Short mmCIF file of C-alpha atoms in Angstrom, two decimals:
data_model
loop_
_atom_site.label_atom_id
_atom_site.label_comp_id
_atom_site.label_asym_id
_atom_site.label_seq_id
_atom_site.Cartn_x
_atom_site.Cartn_y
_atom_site.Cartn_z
CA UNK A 1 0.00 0.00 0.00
CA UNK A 2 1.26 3.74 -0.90
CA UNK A 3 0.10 5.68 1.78
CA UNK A 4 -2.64 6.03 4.28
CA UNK A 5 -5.32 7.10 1.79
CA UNK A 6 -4.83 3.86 -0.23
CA UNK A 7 -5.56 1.59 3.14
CA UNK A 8 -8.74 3.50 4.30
CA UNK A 9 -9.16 3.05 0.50
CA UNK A 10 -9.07 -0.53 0.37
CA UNK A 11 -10.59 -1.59 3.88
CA UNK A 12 -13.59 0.84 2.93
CA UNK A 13 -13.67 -1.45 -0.42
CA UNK A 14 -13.54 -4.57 1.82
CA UNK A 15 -15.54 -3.63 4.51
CA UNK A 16 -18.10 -2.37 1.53
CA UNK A 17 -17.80 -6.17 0.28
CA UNK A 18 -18.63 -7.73 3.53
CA UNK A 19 -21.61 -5.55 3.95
CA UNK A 20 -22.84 -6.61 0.71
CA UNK A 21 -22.67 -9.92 1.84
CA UNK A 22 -23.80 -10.08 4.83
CA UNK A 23 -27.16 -8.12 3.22
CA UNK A 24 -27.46 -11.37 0.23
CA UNK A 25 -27.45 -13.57 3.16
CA UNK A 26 -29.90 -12.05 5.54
CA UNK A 27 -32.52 -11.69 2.43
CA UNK A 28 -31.83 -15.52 1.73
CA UNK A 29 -32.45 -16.49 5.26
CA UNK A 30 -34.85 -14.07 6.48
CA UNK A 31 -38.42 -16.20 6.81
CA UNK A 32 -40.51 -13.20 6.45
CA UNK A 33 -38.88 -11.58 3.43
CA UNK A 34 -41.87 -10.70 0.33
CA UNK A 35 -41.32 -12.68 -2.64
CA UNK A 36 -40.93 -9.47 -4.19
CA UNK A 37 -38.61 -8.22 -1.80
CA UNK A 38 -36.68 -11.28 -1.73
CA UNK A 39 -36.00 -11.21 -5.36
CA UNK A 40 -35.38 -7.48 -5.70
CA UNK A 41 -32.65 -8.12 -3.51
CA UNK A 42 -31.47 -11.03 -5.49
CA UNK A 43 -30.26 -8.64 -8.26
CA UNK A 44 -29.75 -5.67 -5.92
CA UNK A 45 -27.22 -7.24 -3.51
CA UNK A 46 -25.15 -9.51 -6.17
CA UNK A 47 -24.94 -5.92 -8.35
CA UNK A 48 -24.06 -3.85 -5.13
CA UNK A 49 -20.98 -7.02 -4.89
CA UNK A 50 -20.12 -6.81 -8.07
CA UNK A 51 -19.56 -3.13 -8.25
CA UNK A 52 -17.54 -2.99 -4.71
CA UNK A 53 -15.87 -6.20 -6.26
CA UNK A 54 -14.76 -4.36 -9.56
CA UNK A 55 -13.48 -1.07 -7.33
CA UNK A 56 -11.16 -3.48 -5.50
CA UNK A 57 -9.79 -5.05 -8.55
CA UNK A 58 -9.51 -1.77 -9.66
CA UNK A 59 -7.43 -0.50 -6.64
CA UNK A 60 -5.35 -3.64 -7.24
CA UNK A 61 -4.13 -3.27 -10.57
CA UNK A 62 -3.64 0.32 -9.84
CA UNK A 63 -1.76 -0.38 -6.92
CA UNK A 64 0.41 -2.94 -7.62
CA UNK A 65 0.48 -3.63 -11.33
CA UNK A 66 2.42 -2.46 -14.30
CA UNK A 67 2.04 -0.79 -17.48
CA UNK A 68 0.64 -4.28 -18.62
CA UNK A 69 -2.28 -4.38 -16.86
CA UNK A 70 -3.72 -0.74 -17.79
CA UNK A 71 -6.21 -2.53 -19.86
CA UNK A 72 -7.77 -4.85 -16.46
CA UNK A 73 -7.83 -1.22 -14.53
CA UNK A 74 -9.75 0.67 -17.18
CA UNK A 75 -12.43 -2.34 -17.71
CA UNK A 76 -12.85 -2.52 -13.85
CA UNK A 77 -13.28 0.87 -13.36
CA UNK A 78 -16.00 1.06 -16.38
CA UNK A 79 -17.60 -1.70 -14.35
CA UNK A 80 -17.62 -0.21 -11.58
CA UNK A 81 -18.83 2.77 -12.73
CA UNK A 82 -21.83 0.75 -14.35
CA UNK A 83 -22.78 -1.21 -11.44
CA UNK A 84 -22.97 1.66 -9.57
CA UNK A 85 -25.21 3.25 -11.63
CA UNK A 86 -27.59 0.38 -12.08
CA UNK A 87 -28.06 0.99 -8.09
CA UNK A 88 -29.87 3.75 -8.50
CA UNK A 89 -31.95 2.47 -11.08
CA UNK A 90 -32.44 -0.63 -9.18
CA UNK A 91 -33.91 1.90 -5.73
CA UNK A 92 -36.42 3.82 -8.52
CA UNK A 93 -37.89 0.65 -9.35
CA UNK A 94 -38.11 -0.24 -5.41
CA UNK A 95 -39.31 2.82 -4.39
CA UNK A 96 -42.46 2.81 -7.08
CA UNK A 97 -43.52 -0.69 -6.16
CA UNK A 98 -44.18 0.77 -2.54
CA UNK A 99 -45.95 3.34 -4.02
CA UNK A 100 -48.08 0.84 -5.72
CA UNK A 101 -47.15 2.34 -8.82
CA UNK A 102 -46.29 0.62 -12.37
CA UNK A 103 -42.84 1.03 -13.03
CA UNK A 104 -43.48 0.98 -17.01
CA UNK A 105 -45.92 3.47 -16.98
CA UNK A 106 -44.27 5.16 -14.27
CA UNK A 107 -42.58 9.07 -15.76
CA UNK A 108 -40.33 8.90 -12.68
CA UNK A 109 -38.74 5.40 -13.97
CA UNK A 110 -38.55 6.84 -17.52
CA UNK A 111 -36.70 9.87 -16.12
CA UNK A 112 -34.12 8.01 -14.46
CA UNK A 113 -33.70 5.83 -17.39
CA UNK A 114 -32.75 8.98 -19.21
CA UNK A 115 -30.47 9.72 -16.68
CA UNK A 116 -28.79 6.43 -16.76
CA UNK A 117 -28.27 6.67 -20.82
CA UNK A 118 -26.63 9.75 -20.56
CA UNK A 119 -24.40 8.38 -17.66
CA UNK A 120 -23.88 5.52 -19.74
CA UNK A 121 -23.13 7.15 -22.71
CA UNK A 122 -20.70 9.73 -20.81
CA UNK A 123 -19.10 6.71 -19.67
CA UNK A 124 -18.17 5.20 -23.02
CA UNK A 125 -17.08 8.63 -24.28
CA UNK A 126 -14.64 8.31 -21.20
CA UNK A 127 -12.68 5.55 -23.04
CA UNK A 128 -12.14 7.15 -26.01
CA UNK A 129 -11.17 10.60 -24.46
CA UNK A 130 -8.64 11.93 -21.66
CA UNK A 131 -11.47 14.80 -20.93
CA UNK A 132 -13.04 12.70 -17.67
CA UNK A 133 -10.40 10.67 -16.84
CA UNK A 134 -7.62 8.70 -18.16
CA UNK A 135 -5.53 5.14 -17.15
CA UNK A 136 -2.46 5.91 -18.75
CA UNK A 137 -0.41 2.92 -20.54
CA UNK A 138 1.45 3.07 -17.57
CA UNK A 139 -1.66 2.08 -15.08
CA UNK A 140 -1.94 5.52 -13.55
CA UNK A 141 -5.69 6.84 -13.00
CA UNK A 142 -6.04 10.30 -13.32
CA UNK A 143 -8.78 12.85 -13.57
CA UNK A 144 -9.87 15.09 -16.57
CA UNK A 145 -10.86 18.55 -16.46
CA UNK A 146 -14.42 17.62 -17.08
CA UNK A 147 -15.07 15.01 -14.59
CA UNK A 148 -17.50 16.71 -12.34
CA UNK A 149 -19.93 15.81 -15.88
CA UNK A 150 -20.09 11.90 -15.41
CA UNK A 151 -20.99 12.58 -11.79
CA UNK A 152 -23.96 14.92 -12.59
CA UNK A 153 -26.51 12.45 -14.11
CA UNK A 154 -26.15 9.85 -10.86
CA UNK A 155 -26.37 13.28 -8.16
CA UNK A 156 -29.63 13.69 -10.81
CA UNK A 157 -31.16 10.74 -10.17
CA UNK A 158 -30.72 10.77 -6.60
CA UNK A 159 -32.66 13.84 -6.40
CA UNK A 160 -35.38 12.45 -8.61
CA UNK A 161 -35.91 9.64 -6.06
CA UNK A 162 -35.91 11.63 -3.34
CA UNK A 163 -38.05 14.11 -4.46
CA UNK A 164 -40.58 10.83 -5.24
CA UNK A 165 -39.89 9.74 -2.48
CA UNK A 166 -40.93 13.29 -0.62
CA UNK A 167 -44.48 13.40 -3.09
CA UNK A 168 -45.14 10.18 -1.83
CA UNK A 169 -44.64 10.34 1.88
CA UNK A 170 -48.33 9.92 2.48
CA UNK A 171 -48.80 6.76 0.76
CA UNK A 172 -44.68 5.17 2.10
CA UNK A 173 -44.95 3.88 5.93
CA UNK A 174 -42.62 5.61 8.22
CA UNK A 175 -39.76 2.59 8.12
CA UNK A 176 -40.06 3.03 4.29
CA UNK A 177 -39.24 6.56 3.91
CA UNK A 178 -36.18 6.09 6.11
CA UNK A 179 -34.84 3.30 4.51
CA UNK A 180 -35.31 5.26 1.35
CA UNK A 181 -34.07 8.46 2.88
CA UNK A 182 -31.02 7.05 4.14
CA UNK A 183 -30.20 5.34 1.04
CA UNK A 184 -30.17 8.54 -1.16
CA UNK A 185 -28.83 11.54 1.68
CA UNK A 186 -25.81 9.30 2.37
CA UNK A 187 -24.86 8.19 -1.21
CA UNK A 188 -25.97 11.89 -2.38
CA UNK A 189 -23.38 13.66 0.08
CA UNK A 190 -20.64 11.34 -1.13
CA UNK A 191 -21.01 12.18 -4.97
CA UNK A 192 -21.09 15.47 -3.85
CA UNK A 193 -17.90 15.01 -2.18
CA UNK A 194 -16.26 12.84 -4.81
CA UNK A 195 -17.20 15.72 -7.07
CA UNK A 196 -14.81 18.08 -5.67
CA UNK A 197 -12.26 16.04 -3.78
CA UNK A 198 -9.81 13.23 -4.91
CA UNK A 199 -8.54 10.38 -2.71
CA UNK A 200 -10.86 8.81 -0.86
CA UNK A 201 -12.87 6.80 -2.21
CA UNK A 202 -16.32 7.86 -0.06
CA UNK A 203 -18.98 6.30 -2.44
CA UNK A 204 -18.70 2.64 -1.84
CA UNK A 205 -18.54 2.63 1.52
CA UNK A 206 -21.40 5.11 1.75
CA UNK A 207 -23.47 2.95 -0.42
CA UNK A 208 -22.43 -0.28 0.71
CA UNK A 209 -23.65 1.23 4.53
CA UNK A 210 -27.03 2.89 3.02
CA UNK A 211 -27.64 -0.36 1.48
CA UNK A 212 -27.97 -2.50 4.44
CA UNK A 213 -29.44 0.33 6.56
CA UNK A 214 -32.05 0.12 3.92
CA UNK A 215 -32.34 -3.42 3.78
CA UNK A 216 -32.39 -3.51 7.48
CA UNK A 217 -35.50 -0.70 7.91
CA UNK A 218 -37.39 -2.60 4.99
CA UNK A 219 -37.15 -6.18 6.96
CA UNK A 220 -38.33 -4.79 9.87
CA UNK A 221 -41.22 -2.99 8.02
CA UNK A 222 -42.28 -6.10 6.84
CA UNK A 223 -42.02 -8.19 9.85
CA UNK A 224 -44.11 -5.69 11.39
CA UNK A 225 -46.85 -6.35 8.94
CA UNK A 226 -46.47 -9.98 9.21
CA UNK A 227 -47.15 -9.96 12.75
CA UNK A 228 -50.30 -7.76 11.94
CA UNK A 229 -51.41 -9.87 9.86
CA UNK A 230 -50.79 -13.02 11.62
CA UNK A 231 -52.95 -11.24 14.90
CA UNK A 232 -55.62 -10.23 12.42
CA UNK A 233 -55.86 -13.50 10.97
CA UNK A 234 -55.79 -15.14 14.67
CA UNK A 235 -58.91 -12.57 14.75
CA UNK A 236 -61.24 -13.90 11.90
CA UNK A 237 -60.52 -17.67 12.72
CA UNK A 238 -61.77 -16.77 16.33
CA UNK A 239 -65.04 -15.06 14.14
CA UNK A 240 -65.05 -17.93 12.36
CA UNK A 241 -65.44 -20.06 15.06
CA UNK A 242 -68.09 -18.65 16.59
CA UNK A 243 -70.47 -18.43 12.95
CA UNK A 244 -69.27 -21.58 12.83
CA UNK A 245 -70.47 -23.79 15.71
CA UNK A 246 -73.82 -23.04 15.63
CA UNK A 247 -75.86 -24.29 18.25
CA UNK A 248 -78.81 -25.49 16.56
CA UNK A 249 -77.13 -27.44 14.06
CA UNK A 250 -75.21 -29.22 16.52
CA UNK A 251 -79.11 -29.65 18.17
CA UNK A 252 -80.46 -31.10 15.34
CA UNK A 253 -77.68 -32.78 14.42
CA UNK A 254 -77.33 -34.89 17.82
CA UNK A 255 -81.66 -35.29 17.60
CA UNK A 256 -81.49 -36.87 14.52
CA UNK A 257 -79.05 -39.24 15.43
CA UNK A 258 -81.36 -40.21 18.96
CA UNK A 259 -83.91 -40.92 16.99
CA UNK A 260 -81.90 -42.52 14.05
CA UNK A 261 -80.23 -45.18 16.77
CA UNK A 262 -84.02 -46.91 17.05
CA UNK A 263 -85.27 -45.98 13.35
CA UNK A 264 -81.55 -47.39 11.61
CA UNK A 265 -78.87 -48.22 13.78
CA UNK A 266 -76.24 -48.45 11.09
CA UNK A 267 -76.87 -45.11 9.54
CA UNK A 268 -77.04 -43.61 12.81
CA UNK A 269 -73.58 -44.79 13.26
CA UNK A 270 -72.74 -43.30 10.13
CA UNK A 271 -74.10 -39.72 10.99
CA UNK A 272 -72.25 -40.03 14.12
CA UNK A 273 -68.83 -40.59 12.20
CA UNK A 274 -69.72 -37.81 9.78
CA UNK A 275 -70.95 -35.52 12.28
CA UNK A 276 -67.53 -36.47 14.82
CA UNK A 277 -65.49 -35.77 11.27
CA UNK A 278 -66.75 -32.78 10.89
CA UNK A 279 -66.07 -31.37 14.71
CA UNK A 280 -62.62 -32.72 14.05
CA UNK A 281 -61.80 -30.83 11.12
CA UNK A 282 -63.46 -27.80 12.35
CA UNK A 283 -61.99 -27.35 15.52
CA UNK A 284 -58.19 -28.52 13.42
CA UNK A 285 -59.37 -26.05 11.12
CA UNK A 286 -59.84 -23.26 13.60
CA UNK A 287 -56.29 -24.26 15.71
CA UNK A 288 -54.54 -23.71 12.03
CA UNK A 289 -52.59 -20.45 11.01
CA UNK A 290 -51.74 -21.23 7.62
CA UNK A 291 -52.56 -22.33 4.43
CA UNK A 292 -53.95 -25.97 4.36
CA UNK A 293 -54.54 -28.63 1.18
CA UNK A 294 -57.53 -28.47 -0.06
CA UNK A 295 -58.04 -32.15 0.35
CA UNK A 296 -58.26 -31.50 3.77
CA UNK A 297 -61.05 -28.35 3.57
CA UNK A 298 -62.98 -31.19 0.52
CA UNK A 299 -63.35 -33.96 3.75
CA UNK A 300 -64.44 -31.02 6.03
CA UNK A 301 -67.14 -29.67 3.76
CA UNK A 302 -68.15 -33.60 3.10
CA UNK A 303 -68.37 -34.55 6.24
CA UNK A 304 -70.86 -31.56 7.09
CA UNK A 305 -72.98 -32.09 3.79
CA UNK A 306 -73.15 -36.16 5.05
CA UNK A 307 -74.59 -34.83 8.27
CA UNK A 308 -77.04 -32.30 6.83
CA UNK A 309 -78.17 -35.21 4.07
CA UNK A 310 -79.35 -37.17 6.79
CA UNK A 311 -81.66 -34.24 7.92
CA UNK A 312 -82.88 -33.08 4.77
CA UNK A 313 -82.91 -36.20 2.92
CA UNK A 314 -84.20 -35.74 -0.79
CA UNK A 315 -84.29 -31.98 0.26
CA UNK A 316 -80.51 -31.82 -0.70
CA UNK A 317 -79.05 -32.87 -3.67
CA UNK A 318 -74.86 -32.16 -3.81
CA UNK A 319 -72.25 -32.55 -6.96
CA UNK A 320 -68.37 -32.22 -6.41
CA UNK A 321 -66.83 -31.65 -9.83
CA UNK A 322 -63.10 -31.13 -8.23
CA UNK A 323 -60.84 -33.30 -10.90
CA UNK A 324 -57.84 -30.24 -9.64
CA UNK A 325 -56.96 -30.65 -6.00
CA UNK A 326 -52.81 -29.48 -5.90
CA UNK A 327 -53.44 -26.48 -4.13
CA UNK A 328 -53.63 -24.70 -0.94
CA UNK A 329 -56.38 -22.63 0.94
CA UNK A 330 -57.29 -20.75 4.43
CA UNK A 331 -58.56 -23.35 6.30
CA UNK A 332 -62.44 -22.52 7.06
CA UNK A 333 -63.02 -21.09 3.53
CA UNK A 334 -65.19 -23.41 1.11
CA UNK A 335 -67.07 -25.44 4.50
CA UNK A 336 -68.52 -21.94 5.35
CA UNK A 337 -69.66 -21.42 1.95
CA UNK A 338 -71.15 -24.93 1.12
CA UNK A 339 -72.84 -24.47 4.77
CA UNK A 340 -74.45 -20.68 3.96
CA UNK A 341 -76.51 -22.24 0.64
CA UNK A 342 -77.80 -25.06 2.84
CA UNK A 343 -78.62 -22.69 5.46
CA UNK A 344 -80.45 -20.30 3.33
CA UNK A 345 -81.20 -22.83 0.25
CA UNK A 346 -83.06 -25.58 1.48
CA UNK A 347 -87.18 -25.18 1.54
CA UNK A 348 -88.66 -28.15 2.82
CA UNK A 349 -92.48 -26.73 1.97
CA UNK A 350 -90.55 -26.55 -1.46
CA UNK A 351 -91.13 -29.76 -3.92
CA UNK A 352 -87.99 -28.92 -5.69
CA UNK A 353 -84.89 -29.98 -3.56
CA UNK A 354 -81.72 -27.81 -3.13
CA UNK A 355 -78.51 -28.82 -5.60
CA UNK A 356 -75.18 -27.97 -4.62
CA UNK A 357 -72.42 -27.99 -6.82
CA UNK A 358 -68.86 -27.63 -5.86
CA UNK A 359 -66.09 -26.90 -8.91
CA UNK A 360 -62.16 -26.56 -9.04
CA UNK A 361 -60.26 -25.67 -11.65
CA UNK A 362 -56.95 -25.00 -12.46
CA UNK A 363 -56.27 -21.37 -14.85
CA UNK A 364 -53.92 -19.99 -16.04
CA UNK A 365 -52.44 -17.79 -13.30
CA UNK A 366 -54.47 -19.13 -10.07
CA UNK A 367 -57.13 -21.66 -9.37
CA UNK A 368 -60.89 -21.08 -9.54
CA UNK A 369 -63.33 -22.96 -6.99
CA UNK A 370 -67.17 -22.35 -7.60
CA UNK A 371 -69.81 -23.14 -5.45
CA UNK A 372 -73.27 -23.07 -7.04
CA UNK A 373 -76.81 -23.57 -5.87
CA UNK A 374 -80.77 -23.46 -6.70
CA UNK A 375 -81.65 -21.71 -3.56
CA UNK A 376 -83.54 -18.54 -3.47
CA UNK A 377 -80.61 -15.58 -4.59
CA UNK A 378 -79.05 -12.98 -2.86
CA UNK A 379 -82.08 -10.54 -2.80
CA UNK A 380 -83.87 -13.16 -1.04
CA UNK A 381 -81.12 -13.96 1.63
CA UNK A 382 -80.50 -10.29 2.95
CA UNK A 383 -82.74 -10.97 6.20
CA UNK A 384 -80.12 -12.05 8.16
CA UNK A 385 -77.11 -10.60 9.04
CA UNK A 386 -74.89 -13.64 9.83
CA UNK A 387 -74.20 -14.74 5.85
CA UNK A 388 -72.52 -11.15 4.92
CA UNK A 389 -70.28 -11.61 8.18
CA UNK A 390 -69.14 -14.89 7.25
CA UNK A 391 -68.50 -13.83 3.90
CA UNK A 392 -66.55 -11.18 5.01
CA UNK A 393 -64.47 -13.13 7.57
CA UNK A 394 -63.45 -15.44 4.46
CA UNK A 395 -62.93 -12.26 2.13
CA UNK A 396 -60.77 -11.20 4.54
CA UNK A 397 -58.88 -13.96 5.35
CA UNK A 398 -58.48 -14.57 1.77
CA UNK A 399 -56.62 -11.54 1.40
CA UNK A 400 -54.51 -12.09 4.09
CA UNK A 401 -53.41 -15.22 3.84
CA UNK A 402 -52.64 -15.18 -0.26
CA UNK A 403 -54.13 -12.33 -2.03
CA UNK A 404 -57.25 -14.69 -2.86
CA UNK A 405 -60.72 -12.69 -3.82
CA UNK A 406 -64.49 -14.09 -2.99
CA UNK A 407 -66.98 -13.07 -5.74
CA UNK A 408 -70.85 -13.30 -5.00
CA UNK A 409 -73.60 -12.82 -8.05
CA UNK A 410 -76.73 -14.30 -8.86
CA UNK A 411 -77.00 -17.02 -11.36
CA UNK A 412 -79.02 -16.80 -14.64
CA UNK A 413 -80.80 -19.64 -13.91
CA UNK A 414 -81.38 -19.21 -10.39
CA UNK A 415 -79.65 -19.66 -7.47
CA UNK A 416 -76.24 -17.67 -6.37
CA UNK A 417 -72.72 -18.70 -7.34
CA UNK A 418 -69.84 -18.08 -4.84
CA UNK A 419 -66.32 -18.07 -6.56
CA UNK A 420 -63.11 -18.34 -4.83
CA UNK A 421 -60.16 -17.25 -7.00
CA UNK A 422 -56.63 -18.14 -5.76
CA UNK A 423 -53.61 -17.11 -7.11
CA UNK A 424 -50.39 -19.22 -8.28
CA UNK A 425 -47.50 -17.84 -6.02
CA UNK A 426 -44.82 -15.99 -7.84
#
């Protein structure tokens, strides 16, 4: 090493790299992490190491290389200079997906992508001319008298972001806007220093530190929701429980199987195993906090049908047309459902018995499950308060748990159709 200035150099490098590191880990390990978020940083970390990885190859060859290597400096160094860059670009597209905005469509995205082309341009211009800077062909770096220029379009885009990120204050949570804050002040007063000093090389340990802060303020943003979530979810299965266990069903339920063990023995055994089924899987379903097959929801919703076929007889008709089964739902979602159209379906003055019909399908981006009846419509059912709450608990939950939706409507024939839509994780 030369001098002082080249050690605080190169352990700012290093310490830069192990920062960088350390951040790709803690987004691969971190349970909580978004899938978005946990891919973002897949490209943001591995560029944020391979720029502080080209500046120490750079100092390197500088340092302790000849003449022969000016070529390995130079290519570095426009390395460098691109991965650094592509930072910035990387935060835009960061900072609009908080804002819920399209990045695409987005006029801040498409002002920083100006930006970057004229960086990027500036920086090939660089290696055909001595006006920015120069690595002689005897490996020494030195600046031109124009090399505040390739530093203006990155201080640019800084202040783009943070003036976005300023306009959008009211839509960014609190951890957001410092994580975004500190990622653009700190990185913005080192350009501003590299601009008019030479030596030290402030940026990539100011980034490398901003970038973890950031990554640190976002994690704990998102844990915070997760918890939220988790307690609100904890919440609506408690709701759920109650509309669930009904105590006249479990009444009728336990007097048709009294007088069932002198009318038919057998099938009140049967009734009994049904009806013990379906307190099994309710009160499993209630104790669960996450996703569960949908086999398991399909034996649930049986069992209870089995039970209420007993009662109603020739009253109830059911169809299960589920040939696609690979998936995962909130426990407590379809049962509910199938248990609402009996509730408010079957007529036993009426001649013409309820049908229930239960679909899956598999699309193209999700899965589709359908739940369709004869009963008397939604204009019909709005006497009672108790369906809409249920409905809500599961539209709810739905979103919660995996950005599911629950559609209601009237069918053309008669009837209402209830349509759970689920989508593929990405």
């Amino acid at each position: 090493m030369g001098n002082w200035v080249d050690i605080v150099n190169f352990t700012a490098a290093v310490s830069g790299l192990i920062l960088a590191i350390l951040g790709c880990v803690l987004n691969l390990i971190t349970p909580y992490a978004e899938t978005w978020n946990r891919r973002f940083y897949m490209v943001f970390f591995p560029t944020l190491i391979a720029y502080i990885a080209c500046d120490i190859v750079v100092q390197i060859s500088l340092l302790f290389l000849d003449g022969d290597f000016w070529v390995l400096s130079k290519s570095a160094l426009f390395f460098e200079s691109t991965f650094s860059s592509l930072l910035m670009l990387l935060l835009t597209v960061q900072i609009l997906h908080y804002a819920g905005e399209t990045v695409k469509k987005s006029p801040v995205f498409l002002t920083e992508l100006i930006l970057w082309c004229i960086y990027f341009l500036l920086l090939l211009i660089t290696q055909f001319t001595d006006s920015i800077y120069v690595i002689s062909d005897e490996n020494v770096y030195s600046r031109g008298p124009f090399y505040f220029l390739l530093l203006i379009p990155p201080a640019l885009m800084t202040l783009v972001n943070l003036g976005y990120v300023i306009y959008e204050r009211d839509v960014l949570s609190r951890s957001q806007i410092k994580a975004f804050l500190i990622f653009l002040l700190i990185p913005m007063v080192c350009i501003l220093t590299q601009m008019f000093s030479y030596g030290l090389l402030m940026i990539v340990i100011g980034t490398s530190i901003a970038s973890l802060f950031m990554f640190g303020y976002l994690m704990m943003d998102i844990a915070a929701e997760q918890i939220q979530q988790h307690e609100e979810n904890a919440k609506l299965r408690t709701e759920s429980a109650v509309l669930q266990m009904r105590p006249h069903f479990i009444y009728n339920t336990m007097t048709s199987i009294y007088y069932l063990c002198a009318q038919d023995p057998e099938k009140a055994q049967k009734v009994t195993l049904d009806f013990t089924t379906y307190l099994r899987k309710n009160f499993s379903a209630i104790a669960k906090q996450d996703m569960i097959p949908f086999d398991e929801e399909l034996v649930h919703t049986q069992a209870y049908l089995a039970v209420e076929q007993v009662r109603f007889e020739d009253s109830l008709l059911v169809h299960f047309n589920t040939p696609h089964t690979e998936f995962c739902l909130p426990p407590l979602t379809l049962q509910p459902l199938v248990e609402n159209a009996v509730k408010y379906g079957v007529d036993p003055e009426n001649n013409e018995p309820l049908e229930i019909t239960i679909l899956t399908k598999k699309d193209e981006d999700g899965t589709t499950i359908s739940v369709l009846d004869t009963g008397p419509g939604l204009e019909n059912s709005e006497n009672s308060t108790q369906p809409h709450t249920a409905i809500q608990n599961i539209e709810k939950r739905l979103a919660l748990m995996c950005n599911g939706t629950l559609t209601y409507k009237n069918r053309d024939c008669g009837g209402t159709e209830a349509t759970i839509f689920i989508p593929d994780e990405k």
